[in-house]
Coordinates of C-alpha atoms and ligand atoms in Angstrom, one line a residue:
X16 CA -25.1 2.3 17.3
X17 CA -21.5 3.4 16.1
X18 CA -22.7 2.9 12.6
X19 CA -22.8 6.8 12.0
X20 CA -19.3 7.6 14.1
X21 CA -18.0 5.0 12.0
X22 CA -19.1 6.2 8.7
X23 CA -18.1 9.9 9.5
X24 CA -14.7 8.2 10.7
X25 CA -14.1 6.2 7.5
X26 CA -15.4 9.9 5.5
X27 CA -17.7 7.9 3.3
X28 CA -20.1 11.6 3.8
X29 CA -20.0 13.9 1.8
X30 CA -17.1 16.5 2.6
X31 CA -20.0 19.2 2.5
X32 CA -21.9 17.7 5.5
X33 CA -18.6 19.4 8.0
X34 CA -19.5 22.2 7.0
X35 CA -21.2 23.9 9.7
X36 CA -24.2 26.3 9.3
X37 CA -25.2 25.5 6.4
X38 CA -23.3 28.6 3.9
X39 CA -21.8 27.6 0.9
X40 CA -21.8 23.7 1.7
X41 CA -23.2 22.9 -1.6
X42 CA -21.8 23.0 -5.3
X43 CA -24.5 25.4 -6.4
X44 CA -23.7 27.7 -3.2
X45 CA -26.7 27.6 -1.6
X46 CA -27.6 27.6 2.1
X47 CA -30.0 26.5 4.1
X48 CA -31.5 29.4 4.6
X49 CA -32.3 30.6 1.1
X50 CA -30.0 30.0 -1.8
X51 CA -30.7 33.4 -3.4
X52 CA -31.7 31.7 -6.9
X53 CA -35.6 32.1 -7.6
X54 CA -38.0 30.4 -9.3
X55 CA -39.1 26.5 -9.9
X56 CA -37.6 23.7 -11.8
X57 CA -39.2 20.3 -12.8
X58 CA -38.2 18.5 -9.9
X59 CA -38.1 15.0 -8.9
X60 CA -38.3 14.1 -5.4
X61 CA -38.0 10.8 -4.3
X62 CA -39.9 10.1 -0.7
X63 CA -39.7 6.6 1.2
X64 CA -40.6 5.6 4.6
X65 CA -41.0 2.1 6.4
X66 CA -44.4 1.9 6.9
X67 CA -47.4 0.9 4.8
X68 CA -49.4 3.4 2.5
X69 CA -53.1 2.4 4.7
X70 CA -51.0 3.8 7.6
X71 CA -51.7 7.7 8.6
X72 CA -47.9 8.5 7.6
X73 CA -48.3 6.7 4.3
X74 CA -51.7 9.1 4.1
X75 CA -49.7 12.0 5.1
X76 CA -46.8 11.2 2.6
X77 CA -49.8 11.2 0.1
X78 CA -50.9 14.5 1.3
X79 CA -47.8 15.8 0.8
X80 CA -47.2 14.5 -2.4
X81 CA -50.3 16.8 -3.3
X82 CA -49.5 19.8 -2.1
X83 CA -45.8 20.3 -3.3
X84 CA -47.4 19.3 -6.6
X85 CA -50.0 22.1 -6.4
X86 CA -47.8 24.8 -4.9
X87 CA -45.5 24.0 -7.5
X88 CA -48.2 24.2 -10.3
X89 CA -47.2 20.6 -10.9
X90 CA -43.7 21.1 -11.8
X91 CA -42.3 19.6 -8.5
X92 CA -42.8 16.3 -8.8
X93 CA -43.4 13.7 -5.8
X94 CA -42.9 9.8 -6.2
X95 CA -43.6 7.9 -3.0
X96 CA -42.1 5.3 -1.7
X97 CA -43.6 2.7 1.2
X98 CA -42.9 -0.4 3.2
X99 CA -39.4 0.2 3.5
X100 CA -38.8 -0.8 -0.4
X101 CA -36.2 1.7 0.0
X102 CA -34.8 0.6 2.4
X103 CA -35.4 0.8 6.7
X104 CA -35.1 4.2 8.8
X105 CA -31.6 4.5 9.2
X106 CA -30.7 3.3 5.5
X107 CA -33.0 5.4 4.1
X108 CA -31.5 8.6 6.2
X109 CA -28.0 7.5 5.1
X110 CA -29.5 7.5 1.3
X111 CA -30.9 11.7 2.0
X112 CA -26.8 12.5 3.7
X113 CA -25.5 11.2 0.3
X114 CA -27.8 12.9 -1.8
X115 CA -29.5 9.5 -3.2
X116 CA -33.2 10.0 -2.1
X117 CA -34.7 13.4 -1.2
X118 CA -36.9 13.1 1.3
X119 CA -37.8 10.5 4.5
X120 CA -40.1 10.5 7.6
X121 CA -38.3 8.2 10.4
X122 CA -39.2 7.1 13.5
X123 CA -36.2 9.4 16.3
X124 CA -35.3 6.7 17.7
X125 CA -32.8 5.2 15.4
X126 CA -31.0 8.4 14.7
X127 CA -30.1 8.7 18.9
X128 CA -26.4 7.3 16.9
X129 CA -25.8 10.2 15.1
X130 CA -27.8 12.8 17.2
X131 CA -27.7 11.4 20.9
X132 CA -30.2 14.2 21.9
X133 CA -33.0 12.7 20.5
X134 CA -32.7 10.2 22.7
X135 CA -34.6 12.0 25.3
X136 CA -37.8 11.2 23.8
X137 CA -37.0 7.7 24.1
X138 CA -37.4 8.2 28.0
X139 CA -40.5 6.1 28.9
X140 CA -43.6 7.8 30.6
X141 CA -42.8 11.3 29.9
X142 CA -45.9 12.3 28.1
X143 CA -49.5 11.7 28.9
X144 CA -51.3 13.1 25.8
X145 CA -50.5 14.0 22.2
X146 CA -50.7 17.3 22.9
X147 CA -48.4 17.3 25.7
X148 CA -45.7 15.6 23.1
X149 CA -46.7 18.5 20.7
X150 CA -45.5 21.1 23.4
X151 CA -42.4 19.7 23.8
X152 CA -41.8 18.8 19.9
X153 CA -43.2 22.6 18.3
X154 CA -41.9 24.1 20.6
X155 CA -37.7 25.1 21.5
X156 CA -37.1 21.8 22.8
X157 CA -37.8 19.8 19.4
X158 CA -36.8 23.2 17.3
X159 CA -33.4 22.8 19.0
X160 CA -33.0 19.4 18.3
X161 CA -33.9 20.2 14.4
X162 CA -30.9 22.7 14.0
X163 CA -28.3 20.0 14.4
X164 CA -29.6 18.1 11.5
X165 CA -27.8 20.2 8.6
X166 CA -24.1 19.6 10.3
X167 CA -25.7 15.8 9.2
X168 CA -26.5 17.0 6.1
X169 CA -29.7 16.7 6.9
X170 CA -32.9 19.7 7.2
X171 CA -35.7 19.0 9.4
X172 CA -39.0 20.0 8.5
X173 CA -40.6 19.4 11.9
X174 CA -42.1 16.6 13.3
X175 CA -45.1 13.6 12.8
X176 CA -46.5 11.5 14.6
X177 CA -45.7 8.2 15.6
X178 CA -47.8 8.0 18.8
X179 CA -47.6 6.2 21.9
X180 CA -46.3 2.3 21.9
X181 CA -48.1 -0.6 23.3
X182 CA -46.7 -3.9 23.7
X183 CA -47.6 -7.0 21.9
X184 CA -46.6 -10.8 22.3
X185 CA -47.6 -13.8 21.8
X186 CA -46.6 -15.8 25.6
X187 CA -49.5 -13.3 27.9
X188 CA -50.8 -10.3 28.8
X189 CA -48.6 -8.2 30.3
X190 CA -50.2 -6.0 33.5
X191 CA -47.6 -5.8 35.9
X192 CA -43.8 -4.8 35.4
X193 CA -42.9 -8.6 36.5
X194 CA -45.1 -9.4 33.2
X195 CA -41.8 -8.5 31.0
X196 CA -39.3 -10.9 32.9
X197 CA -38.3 -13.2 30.3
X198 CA -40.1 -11.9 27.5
X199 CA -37.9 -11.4 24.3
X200 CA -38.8 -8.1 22.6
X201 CA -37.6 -6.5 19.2
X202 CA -36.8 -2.8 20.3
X203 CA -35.8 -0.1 17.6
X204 CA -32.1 0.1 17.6
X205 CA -31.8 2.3 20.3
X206 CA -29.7 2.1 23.5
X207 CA -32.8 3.8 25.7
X208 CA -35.1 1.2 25.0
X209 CA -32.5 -1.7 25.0
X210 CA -31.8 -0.9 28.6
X211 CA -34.9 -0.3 29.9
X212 CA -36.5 -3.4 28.6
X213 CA -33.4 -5.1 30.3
X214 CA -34.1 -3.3 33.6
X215 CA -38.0 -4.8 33.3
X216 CA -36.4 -8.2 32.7
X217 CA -37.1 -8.7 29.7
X218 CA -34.5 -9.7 26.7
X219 CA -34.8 -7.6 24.5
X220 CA -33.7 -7.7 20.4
X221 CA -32.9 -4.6 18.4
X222 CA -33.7 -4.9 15.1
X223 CA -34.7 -3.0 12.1
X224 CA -38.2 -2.5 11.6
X225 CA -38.6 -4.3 8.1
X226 CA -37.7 -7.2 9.7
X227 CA -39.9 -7.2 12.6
X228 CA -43.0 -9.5 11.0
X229 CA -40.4 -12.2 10.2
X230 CA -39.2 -11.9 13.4
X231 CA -42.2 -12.4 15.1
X232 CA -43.7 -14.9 12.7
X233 CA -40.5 -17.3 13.0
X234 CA -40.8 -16.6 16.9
X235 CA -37.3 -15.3 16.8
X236 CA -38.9 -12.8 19.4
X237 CA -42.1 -12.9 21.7
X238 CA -43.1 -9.8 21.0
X239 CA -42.6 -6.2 20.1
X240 CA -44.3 -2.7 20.7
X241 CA -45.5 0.1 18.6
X242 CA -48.5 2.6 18.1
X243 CA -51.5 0.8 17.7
X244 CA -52.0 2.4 13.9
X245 CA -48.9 0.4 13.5
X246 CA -50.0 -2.7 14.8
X247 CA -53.0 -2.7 12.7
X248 CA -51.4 -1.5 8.8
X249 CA -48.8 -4.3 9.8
X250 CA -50.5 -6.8 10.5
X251 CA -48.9 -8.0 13.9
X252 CA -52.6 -9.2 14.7
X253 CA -52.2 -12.3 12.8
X254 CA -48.7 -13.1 14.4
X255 CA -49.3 -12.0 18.3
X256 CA -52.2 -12.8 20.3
X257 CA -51.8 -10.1 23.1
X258 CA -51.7 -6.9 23.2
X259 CA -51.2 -4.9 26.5
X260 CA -51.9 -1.3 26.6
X261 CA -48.7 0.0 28.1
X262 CA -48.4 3.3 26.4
X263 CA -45.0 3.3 27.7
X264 CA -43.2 5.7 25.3
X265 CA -44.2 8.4 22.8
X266 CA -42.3 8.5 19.3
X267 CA -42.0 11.5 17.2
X268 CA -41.3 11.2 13.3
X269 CA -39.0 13.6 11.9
X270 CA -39.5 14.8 8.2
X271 CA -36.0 14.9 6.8
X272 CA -35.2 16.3 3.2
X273 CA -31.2 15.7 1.9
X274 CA -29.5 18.6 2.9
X275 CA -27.9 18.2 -1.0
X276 CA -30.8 18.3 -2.4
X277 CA -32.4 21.0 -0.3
X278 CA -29.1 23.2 -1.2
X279 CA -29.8 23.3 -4.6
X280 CA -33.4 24.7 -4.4
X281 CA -34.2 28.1 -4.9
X282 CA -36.2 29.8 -1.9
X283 CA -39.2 29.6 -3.5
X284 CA -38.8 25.9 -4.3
X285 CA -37.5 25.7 0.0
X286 CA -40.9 27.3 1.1
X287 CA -43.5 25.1 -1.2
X288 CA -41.0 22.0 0.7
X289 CA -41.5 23.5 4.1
X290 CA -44.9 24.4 4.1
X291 CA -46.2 21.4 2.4
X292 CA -44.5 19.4 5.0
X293 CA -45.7 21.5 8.0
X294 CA -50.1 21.1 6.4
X295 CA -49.1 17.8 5.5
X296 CA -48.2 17.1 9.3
X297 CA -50.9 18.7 10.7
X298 CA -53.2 16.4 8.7
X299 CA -51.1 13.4 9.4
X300 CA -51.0 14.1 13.3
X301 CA -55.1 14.4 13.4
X302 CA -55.6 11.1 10.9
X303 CA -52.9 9.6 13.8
X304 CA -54.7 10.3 16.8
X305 CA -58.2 8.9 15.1
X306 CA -56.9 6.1 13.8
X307 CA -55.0 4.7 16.9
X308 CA -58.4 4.6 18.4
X309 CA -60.0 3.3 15.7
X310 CA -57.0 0.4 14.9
X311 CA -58.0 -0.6 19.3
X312 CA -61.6 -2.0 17.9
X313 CA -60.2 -3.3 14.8
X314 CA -57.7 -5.0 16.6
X315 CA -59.8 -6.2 19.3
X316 CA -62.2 -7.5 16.3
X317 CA -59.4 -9.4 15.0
X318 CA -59.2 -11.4 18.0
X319 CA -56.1 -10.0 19.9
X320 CA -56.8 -10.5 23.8
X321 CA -56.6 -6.6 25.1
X322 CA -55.2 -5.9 28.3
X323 CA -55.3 -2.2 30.3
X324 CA -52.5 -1.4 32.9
X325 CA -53.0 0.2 36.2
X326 CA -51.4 3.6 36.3
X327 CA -49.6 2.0 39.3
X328 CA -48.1 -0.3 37.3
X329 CA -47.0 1.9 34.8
X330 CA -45.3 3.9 37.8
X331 CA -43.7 1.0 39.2
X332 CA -42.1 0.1 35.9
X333 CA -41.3 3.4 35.7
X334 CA -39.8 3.4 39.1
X335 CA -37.5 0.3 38.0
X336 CA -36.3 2.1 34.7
X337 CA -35.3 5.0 36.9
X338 CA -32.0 4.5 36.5
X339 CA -31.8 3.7 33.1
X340 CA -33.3 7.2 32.5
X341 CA -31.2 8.9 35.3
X342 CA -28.2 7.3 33.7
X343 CA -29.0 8.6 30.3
X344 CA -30.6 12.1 31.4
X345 CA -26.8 12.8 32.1
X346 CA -25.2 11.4 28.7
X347 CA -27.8 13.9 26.9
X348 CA -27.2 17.0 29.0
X349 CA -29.6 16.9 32.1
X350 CA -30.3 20.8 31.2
X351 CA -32.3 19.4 27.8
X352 CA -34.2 16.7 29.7
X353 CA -35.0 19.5 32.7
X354 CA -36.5 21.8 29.6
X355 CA -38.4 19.0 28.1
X356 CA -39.8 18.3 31.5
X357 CA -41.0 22.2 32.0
X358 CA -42.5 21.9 29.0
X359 CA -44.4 18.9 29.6
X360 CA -45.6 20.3 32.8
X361 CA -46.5 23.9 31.3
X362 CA -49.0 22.1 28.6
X363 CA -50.1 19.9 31.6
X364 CA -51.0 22.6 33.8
X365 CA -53.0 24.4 31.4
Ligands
TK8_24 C1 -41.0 2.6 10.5 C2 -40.5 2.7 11.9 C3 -41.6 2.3 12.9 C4 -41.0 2.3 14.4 C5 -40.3 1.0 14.7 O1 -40.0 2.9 9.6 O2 -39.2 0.8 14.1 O3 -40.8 0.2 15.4 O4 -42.0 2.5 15.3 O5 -42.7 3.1 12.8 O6 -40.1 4.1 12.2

């Protein structure tokens, strides 16, 4: 969790990323808001994420490999990169701050080190729907959130989807909160979940997500939770035989480009970037949604034992993690987490 203080405290970033607001960080004087040079170069852009090209944000990565191609009358050039073979989440991200790779799509979670903020959608049952989660994340919640990427040297494009986690393990279906006690569960690296898996009773892991089939494979760990599209392109079926449909948490993806990189574009070159990311999510978010129903059958076909949980349940466990939230609502800025909770009940009440 320190890793990022750490780095910034050993100054292994680049002296540019201190620069605040984004004018004249770069050699080539650009800004994040337009470098005032015009026109497009043959480009390479190197894209990685951790999960599998079957999976909707492999799809969308392709999608977007498309588009910047076309906009860019083929000069930009996109070469994807899947299954973490560059690396997992937070490598990757430091790779974009040190202007190695141009462009990746974590999960939010592992970044609560450098940006604690983001930690407030770790807070389990917040959202109900996707669309509830898109309020929140389009709107001036997850906007907010976006602007303190560049002091990172980092731009955000906006946000993917992830989707709502369900939990899987191989010991038995979870349907009650005292279900968890004793379970061990990988979490993402992320203080959030590690506590309120610990307040369920469980014992939980973090670990990075490359290393989670291992993990559960060896039995290092029980179990482990993620969208269901995720279960499915990973394969977790043939390691787990349970999965209980907890929708606990939902997890955004945030498309990040190297703020190096992004410096050195003309505006032109910025826009095609932007708005290629921006279709490219919107495609990606509707492919999400049907394929986390779809990935349910073809999970249950696979022979994982489904469980529902009572939305009593889910309130009781989310009664016990109360404090856990309470605890971290303050750390974040109680203020953020009261906006996020307007907004969730504005698209509710709609
Ligand atoms: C993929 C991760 C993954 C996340 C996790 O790189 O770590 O469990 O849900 O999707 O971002």
């Amino acid at each position: 969790m320190n890793h990022w203080v750490k780095k910034l405290a050993l100054g292994i970033v680049l002296p540019g990323m201190l620069v605040l607001g984004g004018c004249g960080a770069s050699k080539s004087g650009g800004s994040a808001s337009g470098s005032g040079k015009s026109g497009i170069q043959q480009r390479t852009i190197k894209a990685g994420i951790g999960l599998n090209e079957d999976h909707p944000e492999g799809q969308g990565m392709i999608k977007f490999k498309e588009l910047v191609e076309k906009k860019s009358g083929g000069k930009m050039k996109v070469q994807n990169f899947f299954s973490a073979t560059l690396g997992d989440d937070q490598k990757m991200t430091e790779a974009l701050q040190g202007g190695l790779q141009e462009v990746t799509v974590p999960s939010t979670s592992p970044l609560v080190g450098m940006i604690k903020e983001y930690g407030i959608f770790d807070f389990p049952f917040v959202f109900n729907t996707e669309e509830e989660a898109y309020a929140v994340l389009d709107g001036k919640v997850g906007q907010e959130l976006l602007k303190k990427l560049p002091e990172h040297n980092l731009i955000g494009l906006g946000y993917w989807e992830n989707g709502f986690r369900n939990l899987t393990n191989s010991k038995h279906p979870v349907k009650t909160a005292e279900d968890f006690k004793g379970l061990k569960i990988r979490t993402m690296q992320n203080e959030v979940h590690l506590d309120a898996f610990k307040k369920l009773g469980a014992n939980p892991s973090p670990m990075a997500f490359s290393e989670v089939f291992t993990a559960l494979e060896g039995k290092t760990v029980d179990g482990q939770e993620n969208p269901l599209a995720t279960i499915k392109s990973s394969k977790y079926d043939e390691v787990q035989s349970y999965l209980s449909m907890t929708k606990h948490v939902y997890t955004p993806f945030v498309f990040l480009v190297s703020k190096k990189f992004w410096d050195g574009l003309s505006e032109e070159e910025q826009k095609i970037m932007k708005d290629s990311a921006v279709e490219a999510g919107k495609y990606q978010r509707d492919l999400n949604r049907k394929e986390n129903e779809k990935a349910l059958k073809d999970l249950e076909k696979a022979g994982m034992k489904v469980n529902e949980v009572s939305d009593a349940e889910k309130e009781k466990m989310k009664e016990i993690i109360k404090p856990v939230t309470d605890k971290y609502a303050k750390k974040f800025g109680e203020d953020l987490v009261n906006q996020m909770m307007d907004e969730v009940d504005k698209a509710r009440n709609q």
